[in-house]
Amino acid sequence: MILDGVTLALVQNRLDNISQQMGWVMTRTARSPIFSHAHDFSCFIADARGEIVSQADGIPIHTGGGGFAVRALLEAFRGDIAEGDAFVLNDPYVGGGNHLPDWVIARPVFVDGEIVAFTCNRAHQSDIGGGAAGTYNPEAFEIFQEGIRLPPLRLVARGTTREDLWQLLLVNTRTPHFLDGDLRAMLGSTRIGAEQIGRLCGQLGRDTALAYFAGILDHADRRFQEALRGLPSGIYRGEAWFDNDCFTAMDIPILVALSVSADHLTVDFTGTAPQIRGFKNSSLANTYSSVYTALSSFFDPSIPRNSGTFRNVTIVAPEGSLVNPRPPAPMTMCTVFPACQIIDAIWQALGQADPERSCAGWGNSSFPICSGVKTSGETFVMYHWAGASGGGAVRGRDGFPQQGGVNTLCGLVIPNIEAFEQLYPVRIARQELRCDGGGPGMYRGGTGVSYEVDVHRPVQFSFRGEGSSKFPARGVAGGGCGATGEITIRTSDGDLFVAPPYGIRHVSPPRLTMVSSGGGGWGNPLERDPALVVRDVRDGVVSADAARDTYGVVLQRDGWRVDLPATEARRRTLRGGHVCPDPSAVGESQS
Amino acid sequence: MTMATGPASWRVGVDVGGTFTDLVVASDELGVRVFKVPSVPADPAAGVLAALERAASGLGMVLEEFLRSCALLVHGSTVATNTVLELKGARVGLLTTAGFRDSLEIRRGRRSNPWHHREPSPLPLVPRYLRQPVRGRIDREGNEVEPLHAADVESAARLFTEEGVNSVAICFMNSYLEGAHERAAAAALGKHWTGRWISVSSDIAPLMGEYERTSTTVVNAYVAPGTVGYLQTLDRRLRDLGFAHSILLIQNNGGAVSVEQVADRPVTLLLSGPAAGVGALEYYRRAIGSGDLISMEIGGTSCDVIVMSDGTVPVTDDLTIGDHHLSIPSVEVHTVGAGGGTLAGVDGAGMLFVGPRGAGARPGPAAYGLGGREPTVTDAQLVLGRLRPGPYADGSVSLDPDLAAEAITKSVAEPLGVDLDAAAAGIVRLLEQHLLHAVQRLSIERGLDPRRFVLVAAGGAGPMHGAAIGRLLGCRRVYVPRVAGAFCALGMLHSNVRHDYVQTWAGHLEAASVEHLDVAYLGLEERARRALAAAGFAPGARLEREVDLRYLGQQWDVRVRLDGPSKPDPERMRAVFELEYDRLFGHHQPGGIVEITKLRVVGIGTLPALRPRDAMRAAAPAQPIERRSVYLDAARGRVLLGVYRGGDLRPGHRLSGPLLVEEDTTTMLVGAVDVLEVDDASNFVIELLAEA
């Protein structure tokens, strides 16, 4: 069948709209605030073989990974899927899940007795049992401690919900009222999507519709190859590091080699560390999603993000490694860490192929959780999002001063301080940009912040994050690294300690002080517009010392104007000497 | 001010747009007349005066005479909006609580599209060194835990003076609960800084959320000197010319307000243009006979969608202008970048695209011959025969079909390997799909079924797409105002005067004391009553009580309206809340704990409705002025279509499509199985019949 470019656009646009509509229905009907507020879910449409044809709604780190889920259920139920069925799964080892908290509802769409598509919703549940409330157990060393595991299960059979299975799911959560409502919302959104796909196939005719679904994948493949042709052929390497396995300090590498040819890209993780004890292993689905997020965010954002886009991308993830572990390795943290590390390593490799488009590393965050009981007797769980880190620079803009993580590309919105103070027994003292936190560069890294909070009740701290890692955010194209961060706690008993990256502590009412890490810089700081350096000094985000020693900018006596002749002389000296440390050397010394 | 419209008096609406200034004159005697003149961006007041002169001479009068008999002059102005978009505002200083001077720059880490991470966020409107920390703290209950350090205000004032700051914003932590520190700081600032403009957050946006409240207050400070200065000058010039009243402005909430009353909060004028669409819907709903309307106003670059359900247009607290996030009561308008000037092309892998880029006023569509080479939607309509070639808007632009055909051939038809008509029709279809999705978004997100709505197609380009979109939505009727191209200017004449007052409230509904609630409501009502009295609505003002409620722990509030000024009854409040919750979310939680978050009072001064004399009815069947070859759709291809002059169509006329109607400000396409009727108000109704 010959496809025309007008219908192709109409069908793609319609499918994208259907996946967005599924998202609107989900936001409107779900119960737990994680969906309405943080949008921690993704709606997508897969074809009959489990290839994703549209994922217009959702967070970046869910990109493309859903295909694993559909293919797993096809494998499990091949030949035994009926109209009116709907499936649920979460297990990363046998169900194509990315991590246990993200449950997938997948619903087959039948037209004339044949499956034409699956409408799916992947959503982070509020609680799924396991060793800690709220789905994250930083002390897990086996997946069994992380919650209930679901292989592909038929949740709805020919339109009838399996009540016994439903009850099994509800007794395995600490928040059954949320799960009950949220599962219904997920089922509802996939039903709306399925109806719309049915209608689309009715309008076009089934065979024509299927031909256009295939055409959409082919088109994305062509778009991506077009982008790939812009890179010189060769092998490019990137790396990112953990400095702990959640229990013990140790250096753990994630290595990637990108082989670029005119029409193909291989992403090879050979050399990456073996799977680790803690829950920072990455499921295969999450590894693929992380690679897809890195690639999509590097190239033109108008390139579609479906399975066709990555048809000519081969991913090699050695079994038993941190990016493709064997059971029963735990992995709940993977959608954040190592997702951020995988994205960063691939950005680093791509940046060598195309330095103009290279992206500096984003600061990693820690999001410690405080839980306790208010004086009213009500329990509370508070995530300290307001201590998030700074973003990395690209050519054309400085890094974002504070952001919710490169895995969401700013999809995570930080709540207001006033909202925290209303919801929790805390008074926040500070959330301010750091001085010299951002990696120097022609475009400067984001500064990160200083965050201080008094918690008025005894609490359990659950630490989780890379915000105090010794590995800083990477600078690129001659830019410098961001500053590293630190978390300290002073309790009302007078104890003062540096928080561990992962683990659980019980403390009397504490003051938490976080200094978040800064993002990396892009380009040589000696080429930053001196006016911008002056602005940064006036703003107190770059010190006068750093202006002189790193940026080579000398201020006039009033401190608010550039001394141009002195600056030119200073920059000449610095270019000749080695006052500005070579950032790549910094990276090596730390690896 | 008197609101009566005497026999020799009229209302005037002036909508200053980027390219044209629309002016509508209406009275019971005269009906509705539209005038269009080019805007004068450098001196908007000159543009307004030019439009008024034009209207006066059109009515055979001199300007002074015209203004003297003018009962109401409502102005929708993009002055405040453009100040923000073009970064031409004041030099602003900000006083913040020590420790939190950066919320304006951190922006809660928000980005409008995560995948476009290479685009910079807008620079904060106040640089960090002018965001000055002040010690002092109010806690989560509104109690002072650290007194205000006046010395910090003093040193900031000295810096502001040295730095030439001419407008100051004040926003302190938790001031939405207790504004005493902000008021004290404003007073202290006044002693040490000689500027005139001080914007205080607890006055302007007393809502929880320091980022949005700071941003709102800063934008207010940023636009105040220029906007208020402009409006006061215009007001004075018009009074000097004989206009007896104050001009009225349209606010974000869709209501009108006088210059004097808006002088301390010009931030409420940012949505001035589109919000006037609410007034237009208020007006047309009588003629349409339904309060369930969706308007789609399409101009050169964008389409504004407003949904009126059961006679009410939702007002939310969120507004985003130029990527600045504000908390200020605003009509819910969904805007998409899809209009006549939207650009089309084919990507490197053979797929058609339409938008999001537009050609702007210059160079505009290829057919303008002003240097545009890429095809736009207007070029496609011209190629399809739906737009007439030649001059428009008194010759200020002219459409050349050869240039349009050339651009579409090169950029779309050849790369796709299709003929010219197929390429042009594809552009229109894809644009219409974007428009459809924009309408669906607003309706589906609110849980409304668009099929029971009447689609109102407005703006210069709206009537060309109305029938097609209405059909895609499943609507049965599409309404096209005769003055579709001056929709908002007309709406201004029917915008009631409106003031919104809000007070944050923290507590469970069950525990709330009826007396305390009532006292709070009475306080808000007193403020509303005073504002309305000052606008000439001493009696005759309508006050509505509303309350924002939510289930404990929920993030989203649900706003419900309470009946009348009777004492607030918690049981009744819960019942209304559950009903609304059910409608929005499909379920509610019987016995769930309900929290009150905000009390609101809306004060409305209702303008008497215009009752235009019946238009002359049709005396004879209408005749087309020409028959033109027009591409209709894929199934029918090119058809010889009757083209009618709008002025020839009178109430009582009923014509079967397909046909085209050319009006002064717009062109309307009626599809093959549609029926066009002119209603008693002399506007157009397109009935969408089922395809045979």
Short mmCIF file of C-alpha atoms in Angstrom, two decimals, chain A residues 135-445:
data_model
loop_
_atom_site.label_atom_id
_atom_site.label_comp_id
_atom_site.label_asym_id
_atom_site.label_seq_id
_atom_site.Cartn_x
_atom_site.Cartn_y
_atom_site.Cartn_z
CA THR A 135 7.72 1.89 47.49
CA TYR A 136 11.38 2.85 48.12
CA ASN A 137 13.35 0.56 50.46
CA PRO A 138 16.94 1.78 50.54
CA GLU A 139 18.01 -1.26 52.57
CA ALA A 140 16.76 -3.83 50.04
CA PHE A 141 19.30 -6.32 48.74
CA GLU A 142 16.74 -8.60 47.04
CA ILE A 143 13.76 -7.69 44.89
CA PHE A 144 11.51 -9.55 47.34
CA GLN A 145 12.07 -6.74 49.85
CA GLU A 146 10.76 -4.18 47.37
CA GLY A 147 7.12 -5.17 47.07
CA ILE A 148 4.75 -7.56 45.37
CA ARG A 149 5.92 -9.00 42.03
CA LEU A 150 3.38 -9.36 39.26
CA PRO A 151 4.09 -11.41 36.15
CA PRO A 152 1.66 -10.66 33.31
CA LEU A 153 -1.78 -11.32 34.83
CA ARG A 154 -5.22 -11.23 33.28
CA LEU A 155 -6.97 -8.71 35.52
CA VAL A 156 -10.11 -8.43 33.42
CA ALA A 157 -11.39 -11.44 31.49
CA ARG A 158 -13.83 -10.69 28.64
CA GLY A 159 -15.08 -7.59 30.43
CA THR A 160 -15.32 -9.12 33.91
CA THR A 161 -12.81 -8.11 36.57
CA ARG A 162 -11.26 -11.05 38.38
CA GLU A 163 -12.40 -10.18 41.88
CA ASP A 164 -10.13 -12.70 43.64
CA LEU A 165 -7.06 -11.30 41.94
CA TRP A 166 -8.23 -7.74 42.67
CA GLN A 167 -8.42 -8.58 46.39
CA LEU A 168 -4.98 -10.16 46.28
CA LEU A 169 -3.57 -6.91 44.92
CA LEU A 170 -5.37 -4.80 47.53
CA VAL A 171 -4.14 -6.83 50.51
CA ASN A 172 -0.57 -6.33 49.34
CA THR A 173 -0.53 -2.55 49.75
CA ARG A 174 -0.49 -0.22 52.72
CA THR A 175 -2.83 2.15 50.87
CA PRO A 176 -5.62 -0.03 49.44
CA HIS A 177 -7.99 2.92 48.98
CA PHE A 178 -5.49 4.60 46.64
CA LEU A 179 -4.67 1.42 44.75
CA ASP A 180 -8.32 0.57 44.26
CA GLY A 181 -9.13 3.99 42.80
CA ASP A 182 -5.93 4.27 40.78
CA LEU A 183 -6.30 0.86 39.14
CA ARG A 184 -9.83 1.82 38.14
CA ALA A 185 -8.53 5.08 36.68
CA MET A 186 -5.86 3.20 34.74
CA LEU A 187 -8.40 0.73 33.39
CA GLY A 188 -10.72 3.60 32.48
CA SER A 189 -8.05 5.50 30.60
CA THR A 190 -7.03 2.44 28.55
CA ARG A 191 -10.69 1.80 27.75
CA ILE A 192 -11.12 5.36 26.44
CA GLY A 193 -7.98 4.86 24.34
CA ALA A 194 -9.20 1.51 23.01
CA GLU A 195 -12.54 2.98 21.95
CA GLN A 196 -10.77 5.74 20.07
CA ILE A 197 -8.39 3.35 18.31
CA GLY A 198 -11.41 1.26 17.32
CA ARG A 199 -13.07 4.35 15.89
CA LEU A 200 -9.93 5.32 13.97
CA CYS A 201 -9.69 1.84 12.45
CA GLY A 202 -13.37 2.01 11.56
CA GLN A 203 -12.85 5.28 9.69
CA LEU A 204 -9.72 4.21 7.82
CA GLY A 205 -10.48 0.52 7.40
CA ARG A 206 -8.50 -1.97 9.44
CA ASP A 207 -5.86 -2.82 6.86
CA THR A 208 -5.25 0.80 5.95
CA ALA A 209 -4.95 1.71 9.62
CA LEU A 210 -2.42 -1.06 10.20
CA ALA A 211 -0.46 0.05 7.15
CA TYR A 212 -0.29 3.56 8.58
CA PHE A 213 0.74 2.31 12.04
CA ALA A 214 3.66 0.61 10.28
CA GLY A 215 4.24 3.78 8.24
CA ILE A 216 4.51 5.81 11.44
CA LEU A 217 7.28 3.52 12.68
CA ASP A 218 9.07 3.71 9.32
CA HIS A 219 8.81 7.49 9.30
CA ALA A 220 10.34 7.79 12.78
CA ASP A 221 13.13 5.45 11.71
CA ARG A 222 13.88 7.71 8.74
CA ARG A 223 13.82 10.82 10.93
CA PHE A 224 16.26 9.30 13.39
CA GLN A 225 18.58 8.05 10.66
CA GLU A 226 18.57 11.54 9.20
CA ALA A 227 19.78 12.83 12.58
CA LEU A 228 22.32 10.04 12.83
CA ARG A 229 23.82 10.98 9.48
CA GLY A 230 24.77 14.30 11.05
CA LEU A 231 27.31 12.50 13.26
CA PRO A 232 30.72 11.43 11.96
CA SER A 233 31.10 7.64 11.93
CA GLY A 234 33.23 6.28 14.72
CA ILE A 235 33.28 4.98 18.25
CA TYR A 236 32.56 7.35 21.10
CA ARG A 237 32.82 6.54 24.77
CA GLY A 238 31.14 7.82 27.87
CA GLU A 239 31.19 6.91 31.53
CA ALA A 240 29.44 7.72 34.76
CA TRP A 241 30.16 6.57 38.28
CA PHE A 242 28.53 5.68 41.56
CA ASP A 243 30.66 6.04 44.68
CA ASN A 244 28.62 3.51 46.68
CA ASP A 245 26.47 0.41 46.30
CA CYS A 246 23.91 1.75 48.82
CA PHE A 247 25.76 0.00 51.67
CA THR A 248 29.49 0.51 51.21
CA ALA A 249 31.68 3.18 49.62
CA MET A 250 33.11 1.89 46.35
CA ASP A 251 33.59 3.18 42.81
CA ILE A 252 31.13 1.61 40.37
CA PRO A 253 31.41 2.43 36.67
CA ILE A 254 28.76 2.58 33.98
CA LEU A 255 30.64 2.48 30.70
CA VAL A 256 29.18 2.93 27.27
CA ALA A 257 30.63 2.79 23.78
CA LEU A 258 28.61 4.24 20.91
CA SER A 259 29.41 2.89 17.46
CA VAL A 260 28.02 5.30 14.91
CA SER A 261 27.71 4.41 11.24
CA ALA A 262 25.63 6.07 8.56
CA ASP A 263 22.49 4.08 9.27
CA HIS A 264 23.07 2.36 12.57
CA LEU A 265 23.92 3.04 16.19
CA THR A 266 25.15 0.48 18.67
CA VAL A 267 25.07 1.34 22.37
CA ASP A 268 27.33 -1.10 24.16
CA PHE A 269 27.54 -1.25 27.95
CA THR A 270 30.30 -3.84 28.02
CA GLY A 271 32.68 -3.03 30.85
CA THR A 272 29.94 -1.70 33.11
CA ALA A 273 30.14 -2.97 36.70
CA PRO A 274 28.49 -6.24 37.66
CA GLN A 275 25.14 -5.96 39.41
CA ILE A 276 25.37 -4.46 42.87
CA ARG A 277 23.93 -5.30 46.26
CA GLY A 278 21.72 -2.22 46.62
CA PHE A 279 18.61 -1.17 44.68
CA LYS A 280 20.40 0.90 42.03
CA ASN A 281 20.49 -1.89 39.44
CA SER A 282 18.65 -1.13 36.22
CA SER A 283 16.11 -3.45 34.65
CA LEU A 284 16.52 -4.02 30.95
CA ALA A 285 13.36 -2.01 30.23
CA ASN A 286 14.72 0.91 32.26
CA THR A 287 18.12 0.68 30.58
CA TYR A 288 16.42 0.91 27.18
CA SER A 289 14.24 3.81 28.34
CA SER A 290 17.28 5.64 29.66
CA VAL A 291 19.12 5.18 26.36
CA TYR A 292 16.05 6.39 24.45
CA THR A 293 15.70 9.42 26.73
CA ALA A 294 19.35 10.32 26.21
CA LEU A 295 19.12 9.98 22.43
CA SER A 296 15.80 11.80 22.06
CA SER A 297 16.88 14.69 24.26
CA PHE A 298 20.15 15.06 22.37
CA PHE A 299 18.65 15.37 18.90
CA ASP A 300 15.84 17.52 17.48
CA PRO A 301 12.85 17.21 19.82
CA SER A 302 10.48 17.16 16.83
CA ILE A 303 11.68 13.63 15.96
CA PRO A 304 8.91 11.28 17.09
CA ARG A 305 9.63 8.98 20.04
CA ASN A 306 8.24 5.56 19.16
CA SER A 307 9.69 2.09 18.58
CA GLY A 308 10.47 2.93 14.96
CA THR A 309 12.75 5.75 16.10
CA PHE A 310 15.08 3.22 17.68
CA ARG A 311 14.76 0.40 15.14
CA ASN A 312 18.33 0.93 14.05
CA VAL A 313 19.68 1.29 17.54
CA THR A 314 21.18 -1.88 18.99
CA ILE A 315 21.67 -1.97 22.75
CA VAL A 316 24.18 -4.38 24.25
CA ALA A 317 23.62 -4.80 27.99
CA PRO A 318 25.65 -7.73 29.36
CA GLU A 319 23.62 -10.07 31.53
CA GLY A 320 24.56 -9.91 35.18
CA SER A 321 25.75 -6.33 34.87
CA LEU A 322 24.30 -3.32 36.64
CA VAL A 323 22.31 -2.45 33.51
CA ASN A 324 20.82 -5.94 33.04
CA PRO A 325 20.96 -7.78 36.38
CA ARG A 326 20.00 -11.35 37.15
CA PRO A 327 17.34 -12.07 39.77
CA PRO A 328 16.95 -11.41 42.59
CA ALA A 329 18.90 -8.12 42.39
CA PRO A 330 16.84 -5.19 43.77
CA MET A 331 16.25 -2.22 41.47
CA THR A 332 13.50 0.14 42.61
CA MET A 333 15.77 3.21 42.46
CA CYS A 334 16.60 2.60 38.79
CA THR A 335 14.23 5.12 37.19
CA VAL A 336 16.31 7.83 38.91
CA PHE A 337 19.65 6.14 39.60
CA PRO A 338 21.23 4.82 37.40
CA ALA A 339 18.85 6.32 34.82
CA CYS A 340 20.61 9.68 35.32
CA GLN A 341 24.04 8.03 35.01
CA ILE A 342 23.10 6.17 31.83
CA ILE A 343 21.74 9.36 30.26
CA ASP A 344 24.85 11.24 31.30
CA ALA A 345 27.26 8.63 29.93
CA ILE A 346 25.47 8.60 26.57
CA TRP A 347 25.33 12.40 26.41
CA GLN A 348 29.06 12.40 27.08
CA ALA A 349 29.71 10.01 24.19
CA LEU A 350 27.37 11.88 21.82
CA GLY A 351 29.04 15.14 22.78
CA GLN A 352 32.31 13.90 21.38
CA ALA A 353 30.60 13.17 18.08
CA ASP A 354 28.92 16.59 18.02
CA PRO A 355 30.56 19.01 20.48
CA GLU A 356 28.28 21.90 19.48
CA ARG A 357 25.26 19.99 20.71
CA SER A 358 27.00 18.45 23.69
CA CYS A 359 25.20 18.63 27.03
CA ALA A 360 27.02 19.13 30.31
CA GLY A 361 26.12 16.83 33.20
CA TRP A 362 23.22 17.75 35.47
CA GLY A 363 23.84 17.70 39.19
CA ASN A 364 22.55 14.59 40.89
CA SER A 365 20.08 15.06 43.70
CA SER A 366 19.33 13.46 47.00
CA PHE A 367 15.71 13.35 47.99
CA PRO A 368 15.75 12.31 51.65
CA ILE A 369 12.39 11.36 53.10
CA CYS A 370 11.25 12.24 56.63
CA SER A 371 8.40 10.28 58.12
CA GLY A 372 6.87 10.61 61.53
CA VAL A 373 3.75 11.44 63.49
CA LYS A 374 2.33 14.94 63.91
CA THR A 375 1.17 16.14 67.33
CA SER A 376 -2.35 15.48 66.05
CA GLY A 377 -1.47 11.80 65.76
CA GLU A 378 -1.59 11.88 61.97
CA THR A 379 1.36 10.27 60.19
CA PHE A 380 3.30 12.21 57.57
CA VAL A 381 5.84 11.44 54.85
CA MET A 382 7.80 14.38 53.46
CA TYR A 383 10.13 14.32 50.46
CA HIS A 384 12.72 17.11 50.60
CA TRP A 385 12.38 18.09 46.94
CA ALA A 386 13.38 21.69 47.72
CA GLY A 387 17.00 20.55 48.08
CA ALA A 388 17.27 19.47 44.44
CA SER A 389 20.40 20.14 42.39
CA GLY A 390 21.37 22.42 39.50
CA GLY A 391 21.19 21.50 35.80
CA GLY A 392 23.95 21.36 33.20
CA ALA A 393 24.62 23.96 30.51
CA VAL A 394 24.29 23.59 26.75
CA ARG A 395 25.44 25.97 24.07
CA GLY A 396 23.02 28.89 24.22
CA ARG A 397 21.89 28.71 27.83
CA ASP A 398 23.22 28.37 31.37
CA GLY A 399 22.14 25.39 33.46
CA PHE A 400 18.81 25.59 35.27
CA PRO A 401 19.50 26.76 38.85
CA GLN A 402 17.48 23.93 40.38
CA GLN A 403 15.71 21.02 38.71
CA GLY A 404 14.03 17.74 39.49
CA GLY A 405 16.45 15.39 37.69
CA VAL A 406 17.75 14.74 34.19
CA ASN A 407 15.59 11.57 34.09
CA THR A 408 12.50 13.82 33.99
CA LEU A 409 14.16 16.75 32.14
CA CYS A 410 12.38 19.15 34.55
CA GLY A 411 9.12 17.22 34.38
CA LEU A 412 9.18 17.07 38.16
CA VAL A 413 7.92 20.31 39.65
CA ILE A 414 9.28 21.33 43.06
CA PRO A 415 6.51 22.24 45.53
CA ASN A 416 6.35 25.67 47.15
CA ILE A 417 7.93 26.16 50.57
CA GLU A 418 4.57 27.41 51.85
CA ALA A 419 2.94 24.15 50.76
CA PHE A 420 5.55 22.14 52.69
CA GLU A 421 4.93 24.24 55.79
CA GLN A 422 1.20 23.64 55.58
CA LEU A 423 1.47 19.91 55.06
CA TYR A 424 4.26 18.98 57.47
CA PRO A 425 5.52 20.00 60.94
CA VAL A 426 8.47 21.96 59.57
CA ARG A 427 9.77 25.48 59.22
CA ILE A 428 12.06 26.01 56.27
CA ALA A 429 14.83 28.54 56.78
CA ARG A 430 16.46 28.72 53.41
CA GLN A 431 16.31 27.72 49.74
CA GLU A 432 18.90 29.89 48.02
CA LEU A 433 21.28 29.65 45.09
CA ARG A 434 24.86 28.66 45.87
CA CYS A 435 27.89 30.78 45.10
CA ASP A 436 30.35 29.09 42.70
CA GLY A 437 28.15 25.96 42.64
CA GLY A 438 27.71 25.95 38.86
CA GLY A 439 30.48 24.54 36.69
CA PRO A 440 32.31 27.39 34.93
CA GLY A 441 31.94 27.72 31.20
CA MET A 442 31.06 29.96 28.31
CA TYR A 443 27.64 28.84 29.49
CA ARG A 444 27.65 28.27 33.22
CA GLY A 445 26.20 25.27 35.03
#
